[in-house]
Short mmCIF file of C-alpha atoms and ligand atoms in Angstrom, two decimals:
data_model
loop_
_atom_site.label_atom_id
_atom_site.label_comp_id
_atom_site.label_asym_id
_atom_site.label_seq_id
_atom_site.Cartn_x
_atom_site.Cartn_y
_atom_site.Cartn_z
CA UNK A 1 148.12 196.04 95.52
CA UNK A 2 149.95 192.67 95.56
CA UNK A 3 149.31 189.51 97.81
CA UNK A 4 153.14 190.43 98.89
CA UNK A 5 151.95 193.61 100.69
CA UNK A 6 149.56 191.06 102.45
CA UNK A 7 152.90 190.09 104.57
CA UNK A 8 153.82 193.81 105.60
CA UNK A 9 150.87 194.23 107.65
CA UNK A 10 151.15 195.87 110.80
CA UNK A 11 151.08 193.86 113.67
CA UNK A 12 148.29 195.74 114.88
CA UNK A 13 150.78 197.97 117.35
CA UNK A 14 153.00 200.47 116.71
CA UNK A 15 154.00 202.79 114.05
CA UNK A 16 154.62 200.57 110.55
CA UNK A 17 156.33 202.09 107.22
CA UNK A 18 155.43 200.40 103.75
CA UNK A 19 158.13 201.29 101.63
CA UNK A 20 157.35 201.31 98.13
CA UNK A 21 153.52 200.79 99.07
CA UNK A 22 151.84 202.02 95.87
CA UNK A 23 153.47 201.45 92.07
CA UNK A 24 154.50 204.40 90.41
CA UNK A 25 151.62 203.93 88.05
CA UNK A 26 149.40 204.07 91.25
CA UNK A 27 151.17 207.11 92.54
CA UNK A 28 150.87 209.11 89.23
CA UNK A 29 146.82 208.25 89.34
CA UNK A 30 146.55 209.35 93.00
CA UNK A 31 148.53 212.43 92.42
CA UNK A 32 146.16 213.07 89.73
CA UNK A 33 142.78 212.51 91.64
CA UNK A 34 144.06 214.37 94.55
CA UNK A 35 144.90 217.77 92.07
CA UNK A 36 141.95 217.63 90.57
CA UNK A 37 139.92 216.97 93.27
CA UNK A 38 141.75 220.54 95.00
CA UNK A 39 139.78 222.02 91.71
CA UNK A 40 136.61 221.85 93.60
CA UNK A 41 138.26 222.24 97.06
CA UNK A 42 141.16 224.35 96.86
CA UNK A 43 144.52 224.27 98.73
CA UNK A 44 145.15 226.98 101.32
CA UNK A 45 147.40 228.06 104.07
CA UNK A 46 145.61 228.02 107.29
CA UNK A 47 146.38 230.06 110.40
CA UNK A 48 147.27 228.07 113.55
CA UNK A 49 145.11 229.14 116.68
CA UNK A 50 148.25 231.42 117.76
CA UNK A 51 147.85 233.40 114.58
CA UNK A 52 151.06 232.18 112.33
CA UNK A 53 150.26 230.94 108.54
CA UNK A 54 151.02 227.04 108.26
CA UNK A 55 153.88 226.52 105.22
CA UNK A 56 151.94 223.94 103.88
CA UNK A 57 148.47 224.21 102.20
CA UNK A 58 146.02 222.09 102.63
CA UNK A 59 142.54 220.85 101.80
CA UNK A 60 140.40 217.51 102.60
CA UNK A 61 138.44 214.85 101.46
CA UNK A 62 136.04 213.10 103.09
CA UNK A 63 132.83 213.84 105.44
CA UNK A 64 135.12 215.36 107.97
CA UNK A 65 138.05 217.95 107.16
CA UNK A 66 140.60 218.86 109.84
CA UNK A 67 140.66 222.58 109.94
CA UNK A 68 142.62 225.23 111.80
CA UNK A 69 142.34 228.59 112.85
CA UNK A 70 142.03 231.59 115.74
CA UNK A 71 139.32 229.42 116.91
CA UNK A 72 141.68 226.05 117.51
CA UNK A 73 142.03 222.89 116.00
CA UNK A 74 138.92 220.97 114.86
CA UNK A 75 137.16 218.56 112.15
CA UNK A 76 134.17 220.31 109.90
CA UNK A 77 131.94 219.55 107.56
CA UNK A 78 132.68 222.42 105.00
CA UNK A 79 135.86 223.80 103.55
CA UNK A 80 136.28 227.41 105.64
CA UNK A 81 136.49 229.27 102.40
CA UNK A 82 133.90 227.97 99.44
CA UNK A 83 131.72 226.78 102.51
CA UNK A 84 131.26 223.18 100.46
CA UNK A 85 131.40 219.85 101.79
CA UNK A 86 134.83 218.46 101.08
CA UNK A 87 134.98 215.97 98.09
CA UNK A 88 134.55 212.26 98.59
CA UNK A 89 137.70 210.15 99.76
CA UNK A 90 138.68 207.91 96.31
CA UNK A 91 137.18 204.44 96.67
CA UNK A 92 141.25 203.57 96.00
CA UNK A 93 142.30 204.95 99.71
CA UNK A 94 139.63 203.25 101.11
CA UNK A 95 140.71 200.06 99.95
CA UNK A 96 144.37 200.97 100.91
CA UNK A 97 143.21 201.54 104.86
CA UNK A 98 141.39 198.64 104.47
CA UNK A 99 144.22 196.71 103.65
CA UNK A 100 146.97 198.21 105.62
CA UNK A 101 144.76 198.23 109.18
CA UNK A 102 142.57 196.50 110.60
CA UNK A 103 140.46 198.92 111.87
CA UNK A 104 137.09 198.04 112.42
CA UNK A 105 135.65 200.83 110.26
CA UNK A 106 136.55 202.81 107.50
CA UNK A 107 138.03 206.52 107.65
CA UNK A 108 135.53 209.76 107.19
CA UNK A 109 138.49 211.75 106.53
CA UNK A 110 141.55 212.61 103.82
CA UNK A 111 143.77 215.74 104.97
CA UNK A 112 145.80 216.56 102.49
CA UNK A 113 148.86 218.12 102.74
CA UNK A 114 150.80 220.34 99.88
CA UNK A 115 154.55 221.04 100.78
CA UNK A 116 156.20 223.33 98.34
CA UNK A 117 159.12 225.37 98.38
CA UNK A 118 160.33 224.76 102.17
CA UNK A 119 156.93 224.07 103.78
CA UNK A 120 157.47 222.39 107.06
CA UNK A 121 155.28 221.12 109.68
CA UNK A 122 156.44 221.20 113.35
CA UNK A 123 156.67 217.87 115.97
CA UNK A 124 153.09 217.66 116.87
CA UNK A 125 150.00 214.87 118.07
CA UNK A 126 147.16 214.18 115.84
CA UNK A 127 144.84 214.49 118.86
CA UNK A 128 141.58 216.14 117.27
CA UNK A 129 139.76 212.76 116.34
CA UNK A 130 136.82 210.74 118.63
CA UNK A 131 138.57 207.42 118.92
CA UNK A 132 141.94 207.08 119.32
CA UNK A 133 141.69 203.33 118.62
CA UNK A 134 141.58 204.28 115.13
CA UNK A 135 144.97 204.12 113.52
CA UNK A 136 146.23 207.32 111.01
CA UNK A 137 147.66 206.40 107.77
CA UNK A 138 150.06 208.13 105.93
CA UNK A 139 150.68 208.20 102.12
CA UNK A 140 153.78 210.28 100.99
CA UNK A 141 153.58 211.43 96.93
CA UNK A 142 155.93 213.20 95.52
CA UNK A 143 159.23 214.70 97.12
CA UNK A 144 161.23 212.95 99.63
CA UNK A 145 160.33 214.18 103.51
CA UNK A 146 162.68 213.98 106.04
CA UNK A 147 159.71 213.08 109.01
CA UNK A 148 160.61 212.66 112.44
CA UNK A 149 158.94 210.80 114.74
CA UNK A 150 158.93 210.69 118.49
CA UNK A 151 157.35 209.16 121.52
CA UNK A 152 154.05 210.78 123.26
CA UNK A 153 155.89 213.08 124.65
CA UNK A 154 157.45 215.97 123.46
CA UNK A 155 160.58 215.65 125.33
CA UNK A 156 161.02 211.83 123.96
CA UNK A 157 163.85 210.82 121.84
CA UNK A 158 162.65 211.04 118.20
CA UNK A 159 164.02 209.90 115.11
CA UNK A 160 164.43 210.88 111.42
CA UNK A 161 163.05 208.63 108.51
CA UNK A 162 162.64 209.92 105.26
CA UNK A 163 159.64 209.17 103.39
CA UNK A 164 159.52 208.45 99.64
CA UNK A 165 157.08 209.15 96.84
CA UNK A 166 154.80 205.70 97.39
CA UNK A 167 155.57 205.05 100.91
CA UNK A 168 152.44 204.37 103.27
CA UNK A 169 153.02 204.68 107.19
CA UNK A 170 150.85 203.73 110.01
CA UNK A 171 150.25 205.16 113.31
CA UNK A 172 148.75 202.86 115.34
CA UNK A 173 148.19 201.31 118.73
CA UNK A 174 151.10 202.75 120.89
CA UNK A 175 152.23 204.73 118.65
CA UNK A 176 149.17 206.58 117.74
CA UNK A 177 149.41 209.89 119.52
CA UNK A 178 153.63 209.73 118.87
CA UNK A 179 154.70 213.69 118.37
CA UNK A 180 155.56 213.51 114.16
CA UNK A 181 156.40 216.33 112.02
CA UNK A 182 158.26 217.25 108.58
CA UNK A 183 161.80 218.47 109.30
CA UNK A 184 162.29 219.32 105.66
CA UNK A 185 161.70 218.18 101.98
CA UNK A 186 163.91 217.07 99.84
CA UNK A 187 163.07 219.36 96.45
CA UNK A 188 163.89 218.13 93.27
CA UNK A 189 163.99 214.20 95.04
CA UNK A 190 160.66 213.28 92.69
CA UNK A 191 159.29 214.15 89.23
CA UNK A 192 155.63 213.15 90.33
CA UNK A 193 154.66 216.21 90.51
CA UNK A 194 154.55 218.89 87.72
CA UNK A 195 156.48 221.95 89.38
CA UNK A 196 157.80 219.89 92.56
CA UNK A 197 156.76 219.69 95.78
CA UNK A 198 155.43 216.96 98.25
CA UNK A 199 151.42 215.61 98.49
CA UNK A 200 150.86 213.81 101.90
CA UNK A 201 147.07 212.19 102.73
CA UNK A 202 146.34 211.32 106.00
CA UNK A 203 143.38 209.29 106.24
CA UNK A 204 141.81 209.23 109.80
CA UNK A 205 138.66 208.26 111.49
CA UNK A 206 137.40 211.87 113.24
CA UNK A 207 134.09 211.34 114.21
C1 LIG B 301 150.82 215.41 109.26
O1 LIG B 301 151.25 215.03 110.33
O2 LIG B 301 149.69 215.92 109.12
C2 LIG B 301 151.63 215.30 108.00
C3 LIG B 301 152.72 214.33 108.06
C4 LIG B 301 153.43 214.26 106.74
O3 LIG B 301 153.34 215.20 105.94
O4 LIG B 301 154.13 213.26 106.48
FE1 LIG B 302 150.02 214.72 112.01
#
């Protein structure tokens, strides 16, 4: 993380994209912590509290995980299926939320998202955490996304920015309950990852 990142902070408002954020050197090491960390926490497809299977698969890190199933959304201590506490959040992340916010504490939670072969994940609010003071941030690995974001409504004009392997986004301030979703990935756009596909973290304070 360079001194030049220093000057891309967020202005503590709003939703703020880092292109380029992390090296690809940094990317490659994240990628790697993340998959082997889904060793002891494994990726799965949960069921949304209407009863459809997500297209992406996910796991977390952290104290928290955001789960979902017949029962609603929620944060949880254990992973629904081993019934372990999710793995610790890398000390690296950390230090990335610490530099791209200003937050006044650090986040208890790492959902991480697998998209692979035309996962998608519809316009929502990330609504299921204490404080909504506390921004989200965003770290794209991997394939391209085409991510749309909107306004905190539904019915609010959105619009489409795509989201590289490396790029860190922030939603924050007015922008932190703005509908977002994944329109699409772009497969084939990265070589990051062995076999394809697209890692996102989103690091959150839930409790
Ligand atoms: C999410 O909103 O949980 C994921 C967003 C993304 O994959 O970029
Ligand atoms: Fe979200």
């Amino acid at each position: 993380m360079t001194a030049e990142r220093d000057g891309n902070r967020p202005n503590l408002m709003g939703f703020a994209l880092h292109p380029g954020f992390l090296a690809a050197g940094e990317q490659a090491a994240l990628a790697d912590a993340v998959l082997r960390l889904s060793g002891e926490a494994p990726f799965y497809r949960p069921l949304t509290p209407g009863g459809r299977r997500m297209s992406v698969a996910m796991t977390n890190l952290g104290t928290l995980g955001w789960v979902t199933d017949a029962r609603g959304y929620r944060y949880q201590a254990r992973h629904p299926e081993t019934g372990a506490p999710w793995p610790p959040i890398p000390e690296s992340l950390i230090r990335l939320w610490r530099t791209v916010t200003d937050a006044a504490g650090d986040p208890d939670c790492c959902l991480v998202n697998l998209y692979q072969s035309g996962a998608r994940m519809a316009l929502h609010q990330d609504r299921d955490e204490a404080d909504f003071s506390f921004p989200v941030v965003s770290v794209s690995l991997g394939d391209t996304a085409v991510f749309r974001i909107g306004g905190t409504t539904r019915q609010a004009p959105s619009r489409s920015v795509r989201l590289a392997s490396g790029d860190v986004c922030v939603l924050a301030g007015p922008d932190r309950l703005a509908f977002h979703g994944v329109d699409r990935v772009i497969a084939g756009s990265s070589r990051l990852i062995a076999g394809g596909g697209r890692l996102n973290l989103t690091l959150r304070r839930a409790g």
